[in-house]
Amino acid sequence: MSQRPLPALTVLLYALGYPLGSLTLGHVTPFLLILLRFLLSAVLMWAVVAVRRTPLPRGRLLAWTVTGGLLVQGVQFLGLYWGMAHGVGPGVAALVIAMNPVTTAVLARLVLRRRESPWGLVALALGTVGVIAACLPRLLSDPSVGPGLITVLVALGGLSGGSLLQERKLRAVDPAVFTAIGVTGSLPLAAALTLTTPQHITDPLPGAALLLLLVLASALGMACYAACVRSRGARGASILFALIPAVAVIASWSLQGTPLDPTTAVALICGALACAAQSRSTRPTPDPAGRSGQGGPYDAATVRERVR
């Protein structure tokens, strides 16, 4: 896949997941939806892997892939849907998840001892303004966050932590394989939550059509995001979330008739400037104290021999 349209495609597909998910939740209860989403995504992504004959990770690399996939897929989406099922509105959920650039930068500083360049700090500031401008009006109109907010914060940690793990340990793993393993490994937990909570489906035909669209957009979107992490690093890829909330608002307007407002334009401008600033940012440099020789993002000598 060409690298030039990849960020734009990632933003579009990821943003579509919000209105499509909201529409689908009108027909399917949350945990049944996420179970079906994981199941169909696994079928789709393994078909892509089989057609492309992509090599699979083995040994320790496979274990790291399962861990990263569970964080990015299982922890993120199960935490998100649990929160939405317990009173967290879509606007609040979008605001929390869209803080991915900030949490990724903080985790990279704490865990990997990385410093942000000046342009990186500008990108973070612009991205934060863009996210708040896109989501704050929805947050103020729906201030009830409920106890599920904690699980949405856990979902955010899963996305950021899993992306950093992918950058540091899994550069040799194909994004389609990473996504396929992630959704497959998340199936048992999703099934357990589905079986232990009441479930129902209304209007099966429209619900099934929306579910298929959601699965296609989300599976391809997560594979594209994994490809961005692989090529740009977790910190570089995370800045795309500066644009995703505003694009999600526009998608919601197109699909659901959700009204637009001037803050969306502000969010789009700030998000675009954040992405431009990130493109000028140099790769964050580790502190001397962090150069422990424990392996960098590529770990080429170890990962190549474990991918067959």
mmCIF file of C-alpha atoms in Angstrom:
data_model
loop_
_atom_site.group_PDB
_atom_site.id
_atom_site.type_symbol
_atom_site.label_atom_id
_atom_site.label_comp_id
_atom_site.label_asym_id
_atom_site.label_seq_id
_atom_site.Cartn_x
_atom_site.Cartn_y
_atom_site.Cartn_z
ATOM 1 C CA MET A 1 0.000 0.000 0.000
ATOM 2 C CA SER A 2 1.292 3.442 -0.947
ATOM 3 C CA GLN A 3 2.336 5.473 2.068
ATOM 4 C CA ARG A 4 1.025 8.832 0.811
ATOM 5 C CA PRO A 5 -2.752 8.257 1.089
ATOM 6 C CA LEU A 6 -2.397 5.986 4.125
ATOM 7 C CA PRO A 7 -2.888 8.637 6.866
ATOM 8 C CA ALA A 8 -5.929 10.151 5.118
ATOM 9 C CA LEU A 9 -7.456 6.702 4.597
ATOM 10 C CA THR A 10 -6.812 5.828 8.242
ATOM 11 C CA VAL A 11 -8.553 8.984 9.469
ATOM 12 C CA LEU A 12 -11.555 8.435 7.174
ATOM 13 C CA LEU A 13 -12.072 4.763 8.040
ATOM 14 C CA TYR A 14 -11.510 5.239 11.777
ATOM 15 C CA ALA A 15 -13.852 8.269 11.875
ATOM 16 C CA LEU A 16 -16.598 6.345 10.051
ATOM 17 C CA GLY A 17 -16.609 3.842 12.918
ATOM 18 C CA TYR A 18 -18.279 6.353 15.279
ATOM 19 C CA PRO A 19 -21.496 7.065 13.310
ATOM 20 C CA LEU A 20 -21.677 3.503 11.983
ATOM 21 C CA GLY A 21 -21.240 2.146 15.511
ATOM 22 C CA SER A 22 -23.916 4.509 16.831
ATOM 23 C CA LEU A 23 -26.363 3.476 14.104
ATOM 24 C CA THR A 24 -25.649 -0.229 14.641
ATOM 25 C CA LEU A 25 -26.162 0.079 18.408
ATOM 26 C CA GLY A 26 -29.731 1.054 17.612
ATOM 27 C CA HIS A 27 -30.290 -2.542 16.464
ATOM 28 C CA VAL A 28 -27.804 -4.641 18.490
ATOM 29 C CA THR A 29 -26.807 -4.547 22.165
ATOM 30 C CA PRO A 30 -23.180 -3.448 22.757
ATOM 31 C CA PHE A 31 -21.429 -6.692 23.706
ATOM 32 C CA LEU A 32 -23.195 -8.776 21.072
ATOM 33 C CA LEU A 33 -22.167 -6.113 18.567
ATOM 34 C CA ILE A 34 -18.505 -6.202 19.583
ATOM 35 C CA LEU A 35 -18.512 -10.022 19.534
ATOM 36 C CA LEU A 36 -19.927 -10.088 16.002
ATOM 37 C CA ARG A 37 -17.556 -7.296 15.014
ATOM 38 C CA PHE A 38 -14.512 -9.218 16.243
ATOM 39 C CA LEU A 39 -15.731 -12.467 14.654
ATOM 40 C CA LEU A 40 -16.400 -10.998 11.215
ATOM 41 C CA SER A 41 -13.224 -8.902 11.365
ATOM 42 C CA ALA A 42 -11.207 -12.035 12.148
ATOM 43 C CA VAL A 43 -12.702 -13.850 9.138
ATOM 44 C CA LEU A 44 -12.000 -10.854 6.893
ATOM 45 C CA MET A 45 -8.437 -10.237 8.064
ATOM 46 C CA TRP A 46 -7.406 -13.918 8.013
ATOM 47 C CA ALA A 47 -8.765 -14.132 4.455
ATOM 48 C CA VAL A 48 -6.546 -11.170 3.527
ATOM 49 C CA VAL A 49 -3.552 -12.832 5.219
ATOM 50 C CA ALA A 50 -4.228 -16.128 3.390
ATOM 51 C CA VAL A 51 -4.627 -14.494 -0.035
ATOM 52 C CA ARG A 52 -1.434 -12.466 0.426
ATOM 53 C CA ARG A 53 0.383 -15.470 1.959
ATOM 54 C CA THR A 54 1.767 -13.183 4.634
ATOM 55 C CA PRO A 55 4.317 -14.813 6.968
ATOM 56 C CA LEU A 56 3.165 -15.309 10.552
ATOM 57 C CA PRO A 57 5.165 -14.534 13.702
ATOM 58 C CA ARG A 58 6.417 -17.403 15.856
ATOM 59 C CA GLY A 59 7.799 -17.968 19.309
ATOM 60 C CA ARG A 60 8.384 -14.918 21.460
ATOM 61 C CA LEU A 61 7.385 -12.577 18.639
ATOM 62 C CA LEU A 62 3.987 -14.287 18.447
ATOM 63 C CA ALA A 63 3.504 -13.774 22.188
ATOM 64 C CA TRP A 64 4.283 -10.066 21.837
ATOM 65 C CA THR A 65 1.904 -9.855 18.857
ATOM 66 C CA VAL A 66 -0.933 -11.420 20.856
ATOM 67 C CA THR A 67 -0.287 -9.009 23.740
ATOM 68 C CA GLY A 68 -0.190 -5.944 21.503
ATOM 69 C CA GLY A 69 -3.243 -7.083 19.553
ATOM 70 C CA LEU A 70 -5.242 -7.648 22.738
ATOM 71 C CA LEU A 71 -4.378 -4.154 23.950
ATOM 72 C CA VAL A 72 -5.228 -2.390 20.676
ATOM 73 C CA GLN A 73 -8.324 -4.446 19.862
ATOM 74 C CA GLY A 74 -9.723 -6.121 22.979
ATOM 75 C CA VAL A 75 -8.901 -3.580 25.684
ATOM 76 C CA GLN A 76 -9.707 -0.584 23.486
ATOM 77 C CA PHE A 77 -13.045 -1.707 22.054
ATOM 78 C CA LEU A 78 -14.339 -3.754 24.979
ATOM 79 C CA GLY A 79 -13.532 -0.887 27.336
ATOM 80 C CA LEU A 80 -15.148 1.589 24.963
ATOM 81 C CA TYR A 81 -18.341 -0.432 24.496
ATOM 82 C CA TRP A 82 -18.562 -1.236 28.216
ATOM 83 C CA GLY A 83 -18.403 2.482 28.977
ATOM 84 C CA MET A 84 -21.032 3.297 26.350
ATOM 85 C CA ALA A 85 -23.258 0.597 27.846
ATOM 86 C CA HIS A 86 -22.883 2.208 31.297
ATOM 87 C CA GLY A 87 -23.784 5.816 30.598
ATOM 88 C CA VAL A 88 -20.839 7.308 28.694
ATOM 89 C CA GLY A 89 -22.137 9.296 25.737
ATOM 90 C CA PRO A 90 -20.527 9.012 22.280
ATOM 91 C CA GLY A 91 -19.191 12.579 22.527
ATOM 92 C CA VAL A 92 -17.437 11.866 25.811
ATOM 93 C CA ALA A 93 -16.066 8.561 24.505
ATOM 94 C CA ALA A 94 -14.736 10.271 21.368
ATOM 95 C CA LEU A 95 -13.080 12.979 23.459
ATOM 96 C CA VAL A 96 -11.328 10.434 25.688
ATOM 97 C CA ILE A 97 -10.107 8.153 22.869
ATOM 98 C CA ALA A 98 -8.993 11.149 20.821
ATOM 99 C CA MET A 99 -6.500 12.065 23.543
ATOM 100 C CA ASN A 100 -4.362 9.220 22.180
ATOM 101 C CA PRO A 101 -1.549 11.582 21.025
ATOM 102 C CA VAL A 102 -1.155 12.969 24.534
ATOM 103 C CA THR A 103 -1.235 9.611 26.332
ATOM 104 C CA THR A 104 1.116 8.077 23.758
ATOM 105 C CA ALA A 105 3.600 10.918 24.273
ATOM 106 C CA VAL A 106 3.340 10.598 28.067
ATOM 107 C CA LEU A 107 3.788 6.811 27.977
ATOM 108 C CA ALA A 108 6.730 7.170 25.579
ATOM 109 C CA ARG A 109 8.344 9.623 27.984
ATOM 110 C CA LEU A 110 7.748 7.436 31.055
ATOM 111 C CA VAL A 111 8.461 4.024 29.558
ATOM 112 C CA LEU A 112 10.863 4.713 26.686
ATOM 113 C CA ARG A 113 12.346 7.970 28.068
ATOM 114 C CA ARG A 114 11.701 9.863 24.856
ATOM 115 C CA ARG A 115 11.873 13.609 24.557
ATOM 116 C CA GLU A 116 9.518 15.580 22.343
ATOM 117 C CA SER A 117 10.999 17.898 19.732
ATOM 118 C CA PRO A 118 9.689 21.494 19.561
ATOM 119 C CA TRP A 119 7.550 20.658 16.522
ATOM 120 C CA GLY A 120 6.261 17.594 18.348
ATOM 121 C CA LEU A 121 5.133 19.777 21.247
ATOM 122 C CA VAL A 122 3.411 22.138 18.797
ATOM 123 C CA ALA A 123 1.646 19.167 17.213
ATOM 124 C CA LEU A 124 0.472 17.946 20.620
ATOM 125 C CA ALA A 125 -0.870 21.396 21.561
ATOM 126 C CA LEU A 126 -2.697 21.855 18.253
ATOM 127 C CA GLY A 127 -4.059 18.314 18.396
ATOM 128 C CA THR A 128 -5.411 18.845 21.911
ATOM 129 C CA VAL A 129 -7.137 22.077 20.860
ATOM 130 C CA GLY A 130 -8.610 20.348 17.817
ATOM 131 C CA VAL A 131 -9.955 17.435 19.848
ATOM 132 C CA ILE A 132 -11.496 19.715 22.484
ATOM 133 C CA ALA A 133 -13.059 21.964 19.825
ATOM 134 C CA ALA A 134 -14.635 18.953 18.117
ATOM 135 C CA CYS A 135 -15.886 17.192 21.247
ATOM 136 C CA LEU A 136 -16.478 19.788 23.972
ATOM 137 C CA PRO A 137 -19.840 20.982 22.609
ATOM 138 C CA ARG A 138 -21.095 17.380 22.676
ATOM 139 C CA LEU A 139 -19.648 16.902 26.146
ATOM 140 C CA LEU A 140 -21.452 19.982 27.463
ATOM 141 C CA SER A 141 -24.728 18.874 25.888
ATOM 142 C CA ASP A 142 -24.400 15.393 27.455
ATOM 143 C CA PRO A 143 -22.547 15.848 30.768
ATOM 144 C CA SER A 144 -23.573 12.485 32.240
ATOM 145 C CA VAL A 145 -20.531 10.244 31.940
ATOM 146 C CA GLY A 146 -21.509 7.579 34.462
ATOM 147 C CA PRO A 147 -19.246 4.941 36.030
ATOM 148 C CA GLY A 148 -18.245 3.678 32.588
ATOM 149 C CA LEU A 149 -15.806 6.563 32.175
ATOM 150 C CA ILE A 150 -13.121 4.522 33.937
ATOM 151 C CA THR A 151 -13.381 1.749 31.360
ATOM 152 C CA VAL A 152 -13.142 4.281 28.520
ATOM 153 C CA LEU A 153 -9.920 5.554 30.107
ATOM 154 C CA VAL A 154 -8.714 1.944 30.226
ATOM 155 C CA ALA A 155 -9.614 1.681 26.531
ATOM 156 C CA LEU A 156 -7.458 4.729 25.813
ATOM 157 C CA GLY A 157 -4.554 3.163 27.708
ATOM 158 C CA GLY A 158 -4.955 -0.043 25.700
ATOM 159 C CA LEU A 159 -4.759 1.821 22.393
ATOM 160 C CA SER A 160 -1.727 3.898 23.379
ATOM 161 C CA GLY A 161 0.139 1.099 25.163
ATOM 162 C CA GLY A 162 -0.528 -1.434 22.408
ATOM 163 C CA SER A 163 0.661 0.989 19.739
ATOM 164 C CA LEU A 164 3.913 1.641 21.615
ATOM 165 C CA LEU A 165 4.429 -2.107 22.010
ATOM 166 C CA GLN A 166 3.857 -2.580 18.294
ATOM 167 C CA GLU A 167 6.434 0.094 17.496
ATOM 168 C CA ARG A 168 9.047 -1.258 19.884
ATOM 169 C CA LYS A 169 8.682 -5.016 19.379
ATOM 170 C CA LEU A 170 6.573 -5.719 16.299
ATOM 171 C CA ARG A 171 7.965 -3.769 13.352
ATOM 172 C CA ALA A 172 8.513 -7.042 11.495
ATOM 173 C CA VAL A 173 4.853 -8.098 11.844
ATOM 174 C CA ASP A 174 2.556 -7.241 8.933
ATOM 175 C CA PRO A 175 -0.328 -4.885 9.920
ATOM 176 C CA ALA A 176 -2.962 -7.289 8.563
ATOM 177 C CA VAL A 177 -1.480 -10.125 10.657
ATOM 178 C CA PHE A 178 -1.321 -7.869 13.726
ATOM 179 C CA THR A 179 -4.995 -6.935 13.311
ATOM 180 C CA ALA A 180 -6.087 -10.527 12.607
ATOM 181 C CA ILE A 181 -4.320 -11.852 15.711
ATOM 182 C CA GLY A 182 -5.676 -8.978 17.813
ATOM 183 C CA VAL A 183 -9.349 -9.523 16.948
ATOM 184 C CA THR A 184 -8.995 -13.310 17.196
ATOM 185 C CA GLY A 185 -7.378 -13.117 20.630
ATOM 186 C CA SER A 186 -10.117 -10.742 21.811
ATOM 187 C CA LEU A 187 -12.957 -13.115 20.893
ATOM 188 C CA PRO A 188 -13.010 -15.178 24.148
ATOM 189 C CA LEU A 189 -13.377 -12.127 26.407
ATOM 190 C CA ALA A 190 -16.029 -10.625 24.130
ATOM 191 C CA ALA A 191 -17.906 -13.931 24.177
ATOM 192 C CA ALA A 192 -17.734 -14.106 27.978
ATOM 193 C CA LEU A 193 -19.164 -10.582 28.330
ATOM 194 C CA THR A 194 -21.889 -11.377 25.803
ATOM 195 C CA LEU A 195 -22.943 -14.564 27.595
ATOM 196 C CA THR A 196 -23.095 -12.902 31.018
ATOM 197 C CA THR A 197 -25.227 -9.872 30.030
ATOM 198 C CA PRO A 198 -28.707 -9.574 28.454
ATOM 199 C CA GLN A 199 -28.623 -9.352 24.657
ATOM 200 C CA HIS A 200 -31.143 -8.596 21.941
ATOM 201 C CA ILE A 201 -31.391 -7.725 18.245
ATOM 202 C CA THR A 202 -34.056 -5.525 16.639
ATOM 203 C CA ASP A 203 -34.659 -5.180 12.890
ATOM 204 C CA PRO A 204 -32.158 -7.894 11.893
ATOM 205 C CA LEU A 205 -31.788 -6.935 8.214
ATOM 206 C CA PRO A 206 -30.847 -3.239 8.709
ATOM 207 C CA GLY A 207 -28.745 -4.241 11.710
ATOM 208 C CA ALA A 208 -26.855 -6.841 9.672
ATOM 209 C CA ALA A 209 -26.185 -4.389 6.845
ATOM 210 C CA LEU A 210 -24.870 -1.755 9.249
ATOM 211 C CA LEU A 211 -22.772 -4.380 11.046
ATOM 212 C CA LEU A 212 -21.103 -5.425 7.783
ATOM 213 C CA LEU A 213 -20.287 -1.811 6.932
ATOM 214 C CA LEU A 214 -18.941 -1.250 10.452
ATOM 215 C CA VAL A 215 -16.779 -4.382 10.306
ATOM 216 C CA LEU A 216 -15.345 -3.456 6.915
ATOM 217 C CA ALA A 217 -14.548 0.129 7.948
ATOM 218 C CA SER A 218 -13.169 -0.796 11.381
ATOM 219 C CA ALA A 219 -11.044 -3.757 10.251
ATOM 220 C CA LEU A 220 -9.485 -1.824 7.389
ATOM 221 C CA GLY A 221 -9.131 1.274 9.565
ATOM 222 C CA MET A 222 -7.285 -0.592 12.310
ATOM 223 C CA ALA A 223 -5.061 -2.327 9.746
ATOM 224 C CA CYS A 224 -4.247 1.075 8.229
ATOM 225 C CA TYR A 225 -3.511 2.503 11.679
ATOM 226 C CA ALA A 226 -1.238 -0.454 12.422
ATOM 227 C CA ALA A 227 0.544 0.266 9.127
ATOM 228 C CA CYS A 228 0.969 3.918 10.186
ATOM 229 C CA VAL A 229 2.439 2.809 13.524
ATOM 230 C CA ARG A 230 4.784 0.472 11.669
ATOM 231 C CA SER A 231 6.015 3.199 9.296
ATOM 232 C CA ARG A 232 5.804 6.332 11.468
ATOM 233 C CA GLY A 233 6.038 5.022 15.025
ATOM 234 C CA ALA A 234 3.318 5.098 17.673
ATOM 235 C CA ARG A 235 3.819 8.790 18.456
ATOM 236 C CA GLY A 236 3.748 9.849 14.795
ATOM 237 C CA ALA A 237 0.659 7.777 14.027
ATOM 238 C CA SER A 238 -1.222 8.900 17.141
ATOM 239 C CA ILE A 239 -1.385 12.521 15.932
ATOM 240 C CA LEU A 240 -3.967 11.359 13.372
ATOM 241 C CA PHE A 241 -6.433 11.398 16.275
ATOM 242 C CA ALA A 242 -6.216 15.183 16.139
ATOM 243 C CA LEU A 243 -8.300 14.972 12.948
ATOM 244 C CA ILE A 244 -10.474 11.923 13.637
ATOM 245 C CA PRO A 245 -13.072 13.571 15.958
ATOM 246 C CA ALA A 246 -13.809 16.425 13.533
ATOM 247 C CA VAL A 247 -14.040 14.037 10.571
ATOM 248 C CA ALA A 248 -16.315 11.804 12.677
ATOM 249 C CA VAL A 249 -18.600 14.806 13.270
ATOM 250 C CA ILE A 250 -18.798 15.432 9.506
ATOM 251 C CA ALA A 251 -19.476 11.733 8.908
ATOM 252 C CA SER A 252 -22.225 11.823 11.543
ATOM 253 C CA TRP A 253 -23.769 14.802 9.775
ATOM 254 C CA SER A 254 -23.716 12.916 6.465
ATOM 255 C CA LEU A 255 -25.096 9.641 7.852
ATOM 256 C CA GLN A 256 -27.272 10.752 10.781
ATOM 257 C CA GLY A 257 -28.071 14.396 10.137
ATOM 258 C CA THR A 258 -26.120 15.538 13.198
ATOM 259 C CA PRO A 259 -25.863 19.351 12.919
ATOM 260 C CA LEU A 260 -22.504 20.946 12.162
ATOM 261 C CA ASP A 261 -21.199 23.971 14.034
ATOM 262 C CA PRO A 262 -18.262 26.417 13.751
ATOM 263 C CA THR A 263 -16.223 24.441 16.270
ATOM 264 C CA THR A 264 -15.956 21.616 13.732
ATOM 265 C CA ALA A 265 -14.167 23.946 11.308
ATOM 266 C CA VAL A 266 -11.812 25.022 14.104
ATOM 267 C CA ALA A 267 -11.160 21.369 14.927
ATOM 268 C CA LEU A 268 -10.393 20.494 11.318
ATOM 269 C CA ILE A 269 -7.979 23.412 10.959
ATOM 270 C CA CYS A 270 -6.201 22.595 14.230
ATOM 271 C CA GLY A 271 -6.050 18.908 13.340
ATOM 272 C CA ALA A 272 -4.578 19.613 9.913
ATOM 273 C CA LEU A 273 -1.993 21.987 11.431
ATOM 274 C CA ALA A 274 -1.145 19.359 14.057
ATOM 275 C CA CYS A 275 -0.499 16.769 11.360
ATOM 276 C CA ALA A 276 1.634 19.284 9.435
ATOM 277 C CA ALA A 277 3.629 20.099 12.574
ATOM 278 C CA GLN A 278 4.096 16.391 13.282
ATOM 279 C CA SER A 279 5.444 15.869 9.766
ATOM 280 C CA ARG A 280 8.165 18.426 10.562
ATOM 281 C CA SER A 281 8.918 16.924 13.921
ATOM 282 C CA THR A 282 12.079 14.886 14.155
ATOM 283 C CA ARG A 283 11.878 11.417 15.633
ATOM 284 C CA PRO A 284 11.854 11.696 19.459
ATOM 285 C CA THR A 285 15.295 11.009 20.871
ATOM 286 C CA PRO A 286 15.828 8.731 23.887
ATOM 287 C CA ASP A 287 17.566 10.085 26.930
ATOM 288 C CA PRO A 288 21.072 8.747 27.449
ATOM 289 C CA ALA A 289 19.785 6.954 30.544
ATOM 290 C CA GLY A 290 17.286 5.112 28.349
ATOM 291 C CA ARG A 291 19.943 3.556 26.099
ATOM 292 C CA SER A 292 20.051 0.322 27.952
ATOM 293 C CA GLY A 293 20.650 -1.902 24.952
ATOM 294 C CA GLN A 294 17.378 -3.740 25.510
ATOM 295 C CA GLY A 295 16.361 -3.449 21.901
ATOM 296 C CA GLY A 296 14.979 -0.597 19.845
ATOM 297 C CA PRO A 297 11.968 -0.390 17.623
ATOM 298 C CA TYR A 298 13.374 -2.725 15.028
ATOM 299 C CA ASP A 299 15.241 -5.398 16.988
ATOM 300 C CA ALA A 300 16.192 -6.675 13.526
ATOM 301 C CA ALA A 301 18.524 -9.414 14.662
ATOM 302 C CA THR A 302 15.848 -11.110 16.727
ATOM 303 C CA VAL A 303 12.579 -10.471 14.929
ATOM 304 C CA ARG A 304 13.567 -11.517 11.430
ATOM 305 C CA GLU A 305 14.514 -14.987 12.494
ATOM 306 C CA ARG A 306 11.164 -15.482 14.256
ATOM 307 C CA VAL A 307 8.945 -14.523 11.317
ATOM 308 C CA ARG A 308 8.433 -17.398 8.913
#
